[in-house]
Coordinates of C-alpha atoms and ligand atoms in Angstrom, one line a residue:
M133 CA -63.9 -94.7 -102.9
L134 CA -62.1 -95.1 -99.2
P135 CA -57.7 -96.2 -99.2
R136 CA -57.9 -99.5 -98.4
L137 CA -57.3 -100.6 -94.6
Q138 CA -53.8 -101.9 -93.3
N139 CA -52.5 -102.5 -89.3
R140 CA -56.6 -102.5 -87.7
V141 CA -56.8 -102.5 -84.7
P142 CA -58.5 -104.5 -82.3
P143 CA -62.3 -104.2 -83.6
P144 CA -63.5 -101.4 -80.4
A145 CA -66.0 -104.0 -79.1
L146 CA -64.3 -106.2 -78.1
C147 CA -60.9 -103.9 -76.8
L148 CA -63.6 -102.1 -75.2
L149 CA -64.9 -104.4 -72.6
D150 CA -61.7 -104.9 -70.7
L151 CA -60.7 -101.0 -71.0
G152 CA -64.2 -99.9 -69.3
R153 CA -63.3 -101.9 -66.5
L154 CA -59.9 -99.8 -65.4
R155 CA -61.9 -97.4 -66.5
A156 CA -64.3 -97.4 -63.4
R157 CA -61.4 -98.4 -61.8
R158 CA -59.4 -95.9 -61.9
L159 CA -62.6 -93.7 -61.9
E160 CA -62.9 -95.1 -58.1
V161 CA -60.4 -94.0 -56.1
T162 CA -60.0 -90.6 -58.1
L163 CA -63.4 -89.2 -57.0
T164 CA -62.3 -87.4 -54.9
E165 CA -61.6 -85.1 -57.6
D166 CA -62.7 -82.0 -60.3
V167 CA -65.8 -83.3 -61.7
L168 CA -68.2 -82.1 -64.1
V169 CA -71.3 -84.1 -64.1
V170 CA -73.1 -83.4 -68.0
H171 CA -76.8 -84.5 -67.8
G172 CA -76.6 -84.4 -72.1
G173 CA -79.1 -83.9 -75.0
T174 CA -80.1 -80.7 -74.4
P175 CA -79.0 -79.4 -77.6
L176 CA -76.5 -75.7 -77.2
Q177 CA -78.7 -72.6 -77.5
G178 CA -77.0 -68.7 -77.8
Q179 CA -73.8 -66.5 -77.5
I180 CA -70.8 -66.2 -75.8
R181 CA -67.3 -64.5 -76.8
V182 CA -64.1 -65.7 -77.8
R183 CA -61.1 -63.3 -76.5
G184 CA -57.1 -62.9 -77.2
A185 CA -55.2 -66.0 -78.9
K186 CA -53.8 -68.4 -75.6
N187 CA -51.2 -68.9 -77.9
L188 CA -50.8 -65.5 -79.1
V189 CA -51.3 -64.5 -76.5
S190 CA -48.6 -65.7 -74.4
K191 CA -45.8 -64.9 -77.3
A192 CA -47.1 -61.3 -77.0
M193 CA -46.1 -61.7 -73.1
V194 CA -42.4 -62.7 -74.0
A195 CA -41.8 -60.4 -76.6
A196 CA -42.6 -57.7 -73.5
L197 CA -39.5 -58.5 -72.3
L198 CA -37.7 -57.5 -74.6
G199 CA -38.7 -54.1 -75.0
E200 CA -37.2 -51.2 -73.0
S201 CA -40.5 -50.0 -71.5
P202 CA -43.9 -51.2 -71.4
S203 CA -46.3 -52.9 -73.1
R204 CA -49.7 -53.3 -72.7
L205 CA -52.1 -55.7 -74.3
Y206 CA -55.8 -55.9 -74.7
D207 CA -58.4 -59.1 -74.3
V208 CA -56.1 -61.1 -72.5
P209 CA -58.5 -64.5 -71.4
R210 CA -58.3 -65.5 -68.1
I211 CA -57.0 -68.3 -68.6
R212 CA -53.7 -71.2 -66.8
D213 CA -51.3 -70.0 -69.5
V214 CA -50.5 -66.6 -68.5
E215 CA -50.7 -67.1 -64.9
V216 CA -47.6 -69.4 -65.8
V217 CA -46.1 -67.0 -68.7
S218 CA -46.9 -64.6 -65.8
G219 CA -44.7 -66.1 -62.6
L220 CA -42.8 -66.3 -65.1
L221 CA -42.0 -62.8 -65.9
E222 CA -42.7 -61.3 -62.5
L223 CA -40.0 -64.0 -61.3
H224 CA -37.5 -61.7 -64.3
G225 CA -38.2 -58.8 -62.8
V226 CA -41.2 -57.0 -64.9
K227 CA -44.0 -56.2 -63.7
V228 CA -47.7 -57.5 -64.6
S229 CA -50.6 -56.2 -63.8
A230 CA -54.3 -55.5 -65.1
G231 CA -55.1 -52.2 -67.0
A232 CA -58.0 -50.2 -66.7
E233 CA -60.8 -52.4 -69.2
D234 CA -61.6 -55.8 -68.6
G235 CA -58.7 -57.9 -70.0
E236 CA -55.9 -54.7 -70.8
L237 CA -52.7 -56.8 -69.2
V238 CA -49.8 -54.0 -68.7
M239 CA -46.1 -55.1 -68.1
D240 CA -43.1 -52.9 -68.1
P241 CA -39.6 -54.9 -68.5
T242 CA -37.1 -51.7 -67.0
N243 CA -35.6 -53.6 -64.5
V244 CA -35.0 -56.9 -65.8
E245 CA -33.2 -59.5 -63.4
S246 CA -32.0 -62.9 -62.3
A247 CA -34.3 -65.7 -61.1
S248 CA -32.7 -68.5 -58.8
T249 CA -33.6 -71.2 -61.2
D250 CA -35.4 -72.8 -58.1
Q251 CA -37.6 -70.2 -58.9
I252 CA -37.8 -71.5 -62.3
N253 CA -38.5 -74.8 -61.0
V254 CA -42.2 -73.7 -59.4
H255 CA -42.2 -73.4 -63.4
A256 CA -41.8 -76.6 -64.4
G257 CA -44.7 -79.6 -66.5
S258 CA -46.5 -75.9 -66.2
S259 CA -47.0 -75.4 -69.9
R260 CA -44.6 -75.3 -73.4
I261 CA -44.0 -71.2 -73.5
P262 CA -41.0 -71.4 -71.0
I263 CA -39.2 -72.8 -74.6
L264 CA -39.5 -69.4 -76.1
L265 CA -37.8 -67.3 -73.2
C266 CA -35.0 -68.5 -74.6
G267 CA -33.5 -65.2 -76.6
P268 CA -35.3 -62.3 -74.8
L269 CA -34.0 -63.4 -71.8
L270 CA -30.0 -63.9 -73.2
H271 CA -31.0 -60.5 -75.2
R272 CA -31.9 -58.8 -71.6
L273 CA -29.6 -61.0 -69.3
G274 CA -26.7 -62.4 -71.3
H275 CA -27.8 -65.7 -69.5
A276 CA -30.8 -68.3 -69.1
F277 CA -33.1 -71.0 -67.3
I278 CA -35.3 -73.0 -68.6
P279 CA -37.9 -75.0 -66.1
D280 CA -39.1 -78.6 -67.4
L281 CA -41.7 -78.4 -70.2
G282 CA -45.0 -79.1 -70.6
G283 CA -48.5 -78.2 -72.3
C284 CA -50.5 -81.1 -73.8
H285 CA -49.5 -85.0 -74.0
I286 CA -49.7 -85.3 -78.2
G287 CA -46.1 -86.9 -78.5
P288 CA -43.3 -86.9 -77.6
R289 CA -43.3 -82.9 -78.3
P290 CA -39.2 -82.6 -78.9
I291 CA -37.2 -79.2 -79.1
D292 CA -34.2 -79.7 -81.6
F293 CA -35.1 -77.4 -84.3
H294 CA -35.6 -74.1 -80.7
I295 CA -31.9 -76.1 -79.6
R296 CA -30.1 -76.1 -83.1
A297 CA -31.4 -72.7 -83.9
L298 CA -30.3 -71.8 -80.6
R299 CA -26.7 -73.1 -80.9
E300 CA -27.0 -71.3 -84.6
F301 CA -27.7 -67.2 -83.1
G302 CA -24.6 -67.9 -81.3
A303 CA -25.5 -69.3 -77.3
V304 CA -24.3 -72.5 -75.3
V305 CA -26.1 -74.7 -74.2
D306 CA -26.6 -77.1 -71.5
K307 CA -28.4 -79.7 -71.4
T308 CA -28.9 -80.6 -67.6
P309 CA -31.5 -83.0 -65.4
E310 CA -32.5 -80.0 -62.8
G311 CA -33.1 -77.6 -66.7
M312 CA -31.9 -75.7 -69.4
H313 CA -29.0 -74.0 -69.0
L314 CA -27.9 -70.9 -71.2
S315 CA -25.9 -68.3 -72.4
A316 CA -24.1 -66.4 -75.0
P317 CA -20.8 -65.5 -74.5
N318 CA -20.3 -64.0 -77.8
G319 CA -23.6 -62.0 -78.0
L320 CA -26.5 -63.5 -80.6
H321 CA -26.0 -62.7 -83.7
G322 CA -28.1 -63.4 -87.0
A323 CA -28.4 -66.9 -88.9
K324 CA -29.1 -68.9 -92.1
L325 CA -31.5 -71.7 -90.7
E326 CA -34.4 -73.5 -91.9
L327 CA -36.5 -76.2 -90.5
P328 CA -36.8 -79.8 -91.3
Y329 CA -41.0 -79.1 -90.8
P330 CA -43.4 -75.9 -90.3
S331 CA -43.0 -75.8 -86.5
V332 CA -44.8 -72.2 -85.2
G333 CA -42.8 -72.9 -81.8
A334 CA -39.2 -72.8 -83.2
T335 CA -40.6 -70.3 -85.6
E336 CA -41.3 -67.8 -81.9
Q337 CA -38.1 -69.6 -81.2
V338 CA -37.1 -67.1 -84.3
L339 CA -38.2 -64.1 -84.7
L340 CA -37.8 -64.0 -80.8
T341 CA -34.1 -64.2 -80.7
A342 CA -33.4 -62.7 -84.4
V343 CA -35.6 -59.1 -83.9
R344 CA -32.5 -57.9 -82.0
A345 CA -29.5 -60.3 -82.2
E346 CA -26.6 -58.6 -84.8
G347 CA -27.3 -58.6 -88.3
V348 CA -29.8 -60.4 -90.4
T349 CA -31.6 -63.7 -89.8
E350 CA -33.3 -65.8 -92.9
L351 CA -35.2 -68.2 -91.8
R352 CA -37.0 -70.7 -94.5
N353 CA -39.6 -73.7 -94.3
A354 CA -41.3 -70.7 -91.6
A355 CA -44.1 -71.9 -89.8
I356 CA -46.8 -68.7 -91.0
E357 CA -49.7 -69.1 -88.6
P358 CA -52.1 -66.4 -88.0
E359 CA -51.5 -65.8 -84.7
I360 CA -47.0 -65.8 -86.2
M361 CA -48.0 -63.1 -88.6
D362 CA -49.9 -60.9 -85.1
L363 CA -46.5 -62.0 -83.4
I364 CA -44.9 -60.1 -86.0
C365 CA -46.5 -57.6 -85.5
I366 CA -46.5 -57.2 -82.1
L367 CA -42.0 -57.0 -82.8
Q368 CA -42.9 -55.0 -85.6
K369 CA -44.5 -52.6 -82.9
M370 CA -42.2 -52.5 -80.5
G371 CA -39.7 -51.7 -83.5
A372 CA -38.0 -55.2 -86.0
I373 CA -37.9 -55.0 -89.0
I374 CA -38.7 -58.7 -90.4
T375 CA -40.1 -59.7 -93.5
V376 CA -42.6 -62.2 -94.9
H377 CA -41.6 -62.9 -97.8
T378 CA -43.3 -66.2 -100.4
D379 CA -42.6 -69.7 -100.3
R380 CA -42.8 -69.9 -96.5
V381 CA -39.0 -67.9 -95.9
I382 CA -38.9 -64.7 -93.4
E383 CA -36.2 -62.5 -92.8
I384 CA -34.9 -60.6 -89.9
Q385 CA -33.2 -57.5 -89.1
G386 CA -31.1 -57.4 -85.9
V387 CA -31.5 -54.0 -84.2
P388 CA -29.8 -52.5 -81.4
R389 CA -33.4 -52.4 -79.1
L390 CA -36.7 -52.1 -78.5
Y391 CA -39.7 -50.9 -76.9
G392 CA -43.0 -51.9 -75.3
Y393 CA -46.4 -52.0 -77.5
E394 CA -50.3 -51.7 -77.8
H395 CA -52.0 -55.2 -79.2
K396 CA -55.5 -55.9 -79.4
P397 CA -55.1 -60.0 -80.1
I398 CA -56.5 -61.5 -83.3
P399 CA -59.6 -64.3 -81.7
D400 CA -59.9 -67.4 -80.3
R401 CA -59.6 -69.8 -83.9
I402 CA -59.0 -72.5 -82.0
E403 CA -62.1 -72.2 -79.0
A404 CA -63.7 -70.6 -81.4
A405 CA -63.9 -73.7 -83.3
S406 CA -64.2 -75.7 -80.5
W407 CA -67.7 -74.6 -79.5
A408 CA -68.7 -74.1 -84.0
A409 CA -68.1 -78.2 -83.4
A410 CA -70.3 -78.1 -80.3
A411 CA -73.2 -76.5 -81.7
L412 CA -72.9 -78.8 -84.3
A413 CA -72.8 -82.4 -82.4
T414 CA -75.4 -81.2 -79.8
R415 CA -78.1 -79.9 -83.3
G416 CA -77.2 -76.2 -81.5
E417 CA -77.2 -72.7 -81.9
I418 CA -73.6 -70.8 -81.2
E419 CA -73.1 -67.4 -82.3
V420 CA -69.0 -66.7 -81.7
V421 CA -68.9 -63.5 -80.5
G422 CA -65.2 -61.7 -81.4
A423 CA -64.8 -65.2 -84.2
R424 CA -63.3 -63.9 -86.6
Q425 CA -63.5 -65.2 -90.5
A426 CA -60.2 -64.5 -92.3
D427 CA -58.4 -66.2 -89.6
M428 CA -61.4 -69.2 -89.6
M429 CA -61.6 -70.1 -94.0
T430 CA -60.3 -73.4 -93.8
F431 CA -63.1 -74.6 -91.1
L432 CA -65.5 -72.5 -92.2
N433 CA -65.4 -74.8 -95.7
V434 CA -64.7 -78.4 -93.9
F435 CA -67.9 -77.1 -91.2
R436 CA -70.7 -76.0 -94.3
S437 CA -69.2 -78.8 -95.9
I438 CA -70.5 -81.4 -93.2
G439 CA -73.4 -79.6 -94.0
G440 CA -73.3 -76.6 -90.7
E441 CA -74.9 -73.2 -91.0
L442 CA -73.1 -70.2 -90.5
K443 CA -73.8 -66.7 -90.8
I444 CA -70.4 -63.6 -90.2
T445 CA -71.2 -61.0 -89.2
D446 CA -68.0 -60.1 -88.2
D447 CA -67.4 -56.8 -89.8
R448 CA -70.7 -55.5 -88.3
V449 CA -68.4 -52.4 -86.7
A450 CA -67.6 -51.2 -89.9
R451 CA -70.6 -52.2 -91.9
D452 CA -72.4 -50.7 -89.2
G453 CA -70.6 -48.4 -88.4
V454 CA -72.2 -49.1 -84.6
T455 CA -69.7 -48.3 -81.3
G456 CA -69.8 -50.9 -79.4
A457 CA -70.3 -53.1 -81.1
E458 CA -69.0 -56.1 -82.2
G459 CA -69.6 -59.2 -84.6
G460 CA -68.6 -62.9 -84.4
I461 CA -69.5 -65.8 -86.8
K462 CA -73.0 -67.7 -85.7
F463 CA -73.4 -71.7 -86.4
W464 CA -75.9 -73.5 -86.4
H465 CA -77.3 -77.3 -87.8
P466 CA -79.9 -77.1 -89.6
G467 CA -81.1 -80.0 -89.3
G468 CA -82.0 -82.9 -91.0
E469 CA -79.0 -85.0 -91.6
L470 CA -74.9 -84.3 -91.4
K471 CA -73.0 -85.8 -94.7
A472 CA -69.4 -87.4 -94.1
V473 CA -65.4 -85.9 -95.2
A474 CA -62.0 -87.3 -95.8
L475 CA -60.4 -84.5 -93.7
E476 CA -56.4 -84.0 -92.7
T477 CA -54.4 -82.1 -90.4
D478 CA -51.7 -79.2 -91.8
V479 CA -50.2 -76.0 -90.6
H480 CA -51.6 -73.4 -91.9
P481 CA -53.8 -72.6 -94.8
G482 CA -54.8 -76.3 -93.4
F483 CA -56.9 -77.6 -91.1
M484 CA -55.4 -77.2 -87.9
T485 CA -54.4 -80.2 -85.9
D486 CA -56.2 -78.0 -82.7
W487 CA -60.2 -77.9 -84.8
Q488 CA -59.5 -82.3 -85.1
Q489 CA -60.8 -83.4 -82.0
P490 CA -64.4 -80.9 -81.4
L491 CA -64.9 -81.8 -85.0
V492 CA -64.0 -85.6 -85.2
V493 CA -66.7 -85.3 -82.2
A494 CA -69.7 -83.6 -84.5
L495 CA -68.9 -86.2 -87.1
T496 CA -70.1 -89.0 -85.6
Q497 CA -73.7 -87.5 -86.1
A498 CA -73.3 -87.8 -89.8
R499 CA -74.1 -90.0 -92.1
G500 CA -71.2 -92.1 -94.3
I501 CA -67.6 -93.1 -93.3
S502 CA -65.4 -90.0 -92.7
I503 CA -61.4 -89.8 -92.2
M504 CA -59.6 -87.9 -90.1
H505 CA -55.8 -88.4 -90.8
E506 CA -53.6 -86.1 -88.0
T507 CA -50.5 -84.9 -89.7
V508 CA -48.7 -82.6 -87.0
Y509 CA -48.6 -84.2 -84.4
E510 CA -48.3 -88.7 -83.6
Q511 CA -50.5 -89.2 -81.2
R512 CA -53.6 -87.1 -81.3
L513 CA -56.5 -89.7 -82.0
G514 CA -55.9 -91.5 -78.4
Y515 CA -59.3 -89.7 -76.9
T516 CA -61.0 -91.6 -79.4
E517 CA -61.0 -94.6 -77.7
A518 CA -63.3 -92.0 -74.8
L519 CA -65.9 -91.6 -78.1
N520 CA -66.2 -94.9 -77.8
S521 CA -67.2 -96.8 -75.2
M522 CA -70.0 -94.1 -75.5
G523 CA -71.0 -95.6 -78.8
A524 CA -68.7 -93.6 -81.7
T525 CA -67.2 -96.0 -84.0
I526 CA -64.0 -95.2 -85.2
Q527 CA -61.0 -96.3 -85.4
V528 CA -57.5 -95.3 -86.7
Y529 CA -54.6 -96.9 -88.4
R530 CA -51.9 -96.3 -88.6
D531 CA -51.7 -95.7 -92.8
C532 CA -52.1 -91.9 -94.4
L533 CA -55.3 -92.2 -95.1
G534 CA -57.7 -89.9 -97.1
G535 CA -54.6 -87.5 -98.8
T536 CA -51.3 -87.1 -99.5
P537 CA -48.8 -89.5 -97.0
C538 CA -46.8 -87.7 -93.9
R539 CA -44.1 -88.4 -92.2
F540 CA -45.4 -91.0 -89.7
G541 CA -46.8 -92.8 -92.2
R542 CA -46.1 -96.6 -92.0
R543 CA -44.4 -95.5 -89.1
N544 CA -45.8 -96.8 -85.6
F545 CA -47.7 -94.6 -85.1
M546 CA -51.5 -94.9 -84.8
H547 CA -52.4 -91.7 -87.1
S548 CA -55.1 -91.9 -89.1
A549 CA -59.6 -92.2 -88.0
V550 CA -62.0 -93.2 -89.7
I551 CA -65.8 -92.8 -88.1
A552 CA -69.5 -94.4 -89.2
G553 CA -72.0 -92.1 -88.3
P554 CA -74.7 -92.2 -87.2
S555 CA -73.7 -93.4 -84.0
K556 CA -76.3 -92.6 -80.9
L557 CA -74.3 -91.4 -78.3
H558 CA -75.0 -92.7 -74.9
A559 CA -73.8 -90.9 -71.0
A560 CA -70.2 -92.1 -70.0
D561 CA -67.7 -91.9 -67.1
L562 CA -64.5 -90.3 -68.7
R563 CA -61.3 -89.0 -67.8
I564 CA -59.8 -85.6 -69.4
P565 CA -56.6 -87.3 -71.4
D566 CA -55.5 -82.6 -72.8
L567 CA -56.9 -79.6 -73.5
R568 CA -58.8 -80.0 -77.0
A569 CA -58.8 -83.9 -76.7
G570 CA -60.6 -82.4 -73.0
F571 CA -63.4 -80.2 -74.8
A572 CA -64.2 -83.2 -77.4
H573 CA -65.3 -85.0 -74.7
L574 CA -67.3 -82.6 -73.2
I575 CA -68.3 -81.9 -76.7
A576 CA -69.7 -85.7 -76.3
A577 CA -71.1 -85.8 -73.1
L578 CA -73.0 -82.2 -73.7
A579 CA -73.9 -84.6 -77.7
A580 CA -75.3 -88.1 -75.1
E581 CA -78.2 -89.4 -74.3
G582 CA -78.0 -89.3 -70.3
T583 CA -75.7 -87.9 -67.4
S584 CA -71.3 -88.0 -68.0
R585 CA -68.7 -87.7 -65.4
V586 CA -66.1 -85.3 -66.6
Y587 CA -62.8 -86.0 -64.4
G588 CA -60.4 -83.9 -64.7
V589 CA -61.7 -80.7 -66.2
D590 CA -60.1 -78.2 -64.2
L591 CA -57.4 -79.2 -67.1
I592 CA -59.9 -77.2 -69.8
K593 CA -59.0 -74.0 -67.3
R594 CA -55.5 -73.7 -69.8
G595 CA -57.3 -72.6 -72.8
Y596 CA -60.7 -71.6 -72.5
E597 CA -61.1 -68.9 -69.7
D598 CA -64.7 -69.4 -68.0
F599 CA -66.6 -72.2 -70.1
E600 CA -68.5 -72.9 -67.4
A601 CA -70.1 -69.7 -67.5
K602 CA -70.4 -70.6 -71.2
L603 CA -72.3 -73.8 -71.5
A604 CA -75.2 -72.5 -68.6
A605 CA -75.2 -69.0 -71.2
L606 CA -75.9 -71.9 -74.0
G607 CA -77.8 -74.0 -71.6
A608 CA -75.7 -76.8 -71.0
H609 CA -77.3 -78.5 -68.4
V610 CA -73.9 -79.6 -65.7
E611 CA -73.1 -78.8 -62.3
R612 CA -70.7 -79.8 -59.5
P613 CA -71.1 -82.9 -57.5
Ligands
LIG155 N1 -41.6 -80.8 -84.0 C1 -40.2 -81.3 -83.7 N2 -39.2 -80.5 -83.0 C2 -39.0 -79.4 -82.5 C3 -40.5 -78.2 -82.3 C4 -41.9 -79.4 -83.1 O1 -40.0 -82.3 -84.0 O2 -38.1 -79.1 -81.8 C5 -42.4 -80.8 -83.8 C6 -43.0 -81.4 -83.3 O3 -43.1 -82.9 -82.2 C7 -44.6 -81.3 -83.7 C8 -44.5 -80.9 -84.7 O4 -43.5 -80.6 -85.1 O5 -44.8 -83.3 -84.8 C9 -45.5 -79.7 -84.8 O6 -44.9 -78.4 -83.8 P1 -44.9 -77.2 -83.5 O7 -43.9 -76.8 -83.4 O8 -45.9 -76.2 -84.5 O9 -45.8 -77.2 -82.5 P2 -45.7 -76.2 -80.9 O10 -45.5 -74.3 -81.3 O11 -45.4 -77.2 -79.8 C10 -47.9 -74.8 -81.3 C11 -49.2 -74.7 -80.1 C12 -50.1 -75.9 -80.1 C13 -50.9 -76.2 -81.7 C14 -49.4 -75.9 -82.6 C15 -49.1 -76.5 -84.3 C16 -49.2 -73.5 -78.8 C17 -49.4 -72.6 -77.0 N3 -48.5 -74.6 -78.8 O12 -47.7 -75.9 -80.6 O13 -51.5 -76.5 -79.4 O14 -51.0 -77.4 -81.8 O15 -48.5 -75.0 -82.3 O16 -50.4 -75.5 -84.8 O17 -49.4 -71.8 -79.8 C18 -53.1 -76.0 -78.2 O18 -53.8 -74.8 -78.5 O19 -54.1 -77.2 -77.2 C19 -51.7 -76.5 -78.5 C20 -51.3 -77.7 -78.9

């Protein structure tokens, strides 16, 4: 039964009239921008490959700064976040070069040096990763300057947990209009910490700082996402001593020095799920080579509950002993109707907030009422307006619908969506608001009948390697005008 619905926003049909006009006006003046023309209505079919996870690779690159010898990272995707972190590392004296293998990155931090605030500020607003340089730079140089952060606009995204933790380690943090200056006049020492919420970034901040802080750090209410476990594996390879206890407690015993690592990152489970949702929404069949079952179990259960089919072959090398063979997961729409579901996003092992947007597009094609309760970010449903302009019926609510009350309940955040389907999607002119919502727009345009223009698609390059080549490989009819 549907939960009681309150605080209804005006029905989509009413507000879309004006929004449509506004959007048309905005798009008129931006015709010179990057745009992809999408001729929708064709099922995506074929095979693509995912590489190392964006949300691990960038942190692994920061970890290299802590070592006293070179690190080697494999399977690194060509995405914007990797360019930003490479630039920041190079500014601090780290030699970053391509290794012999495709996707291999070598980082030599032997001669770490200070960079000027002007040089660092070139990267202001480009990514959220720079905040993670605090601990490593304090250990290597005794001071750090962090530019204004960027990343997707999906809510306020404060950094209070990071700053509180750094101060507990003994850092002096000075926030100025140009950025954040840090120093550690008495060195960094272990601390007893508890996060108010299991933040991924704040957990990484603590790990990257505690590994070389003097003494023991205990972190309670830590995030335990697979990308964090992989970062812990990297740090252990470098010489760190980290114990993951039950109930989200991580203990780190500081060591005086760390060395370089060699590591193949976990595959990108967000990208894999995005293509899976694309297969469902376009009634197609996509094999995602490199996708791994263990990191995606929650998603796979949901995919199947909706009526999608999948076949897992990620253990092919071990099973068949075929050198060079690489398995993955094949996702397809088996025909017939998809089923509605009630879902909420959550920290691991829950349903990832980054899986939400592409899946909602697929849910517009399911029969019945689906619910998506977003509990990680307070403002991550704005993109549903664009889906409504394409014929979807999605209403957003302030209430915590379909699950347990979350931090955003009874506050002014539209963080639950009710999706009524199936809806026939039609083409539209769309503007990409952020990375994951952007991919969702793209899927909607591919699923819709007719020709859509998707503006700002270059933003997708922040997290999806070669997405246009992959679309071509899957038989999508897209072109740059
Ligand atoms: N939060 C605070 N204070 C803090 C830190 C976080 O209130 O100091 C809140 C946030 O506002 C949010 C919640 O805690 O409501 C969770 O944020 P978290 O710190 O976990 O997110 P993050 O580290 O900034 C990473 C990924 C996101 C992903 C989230 C959740 C990277 C670079 N980004 O962000 O990925 O959604 O974890 O899993 O790793 C993406 O890839 O498109 C993306 C947004």
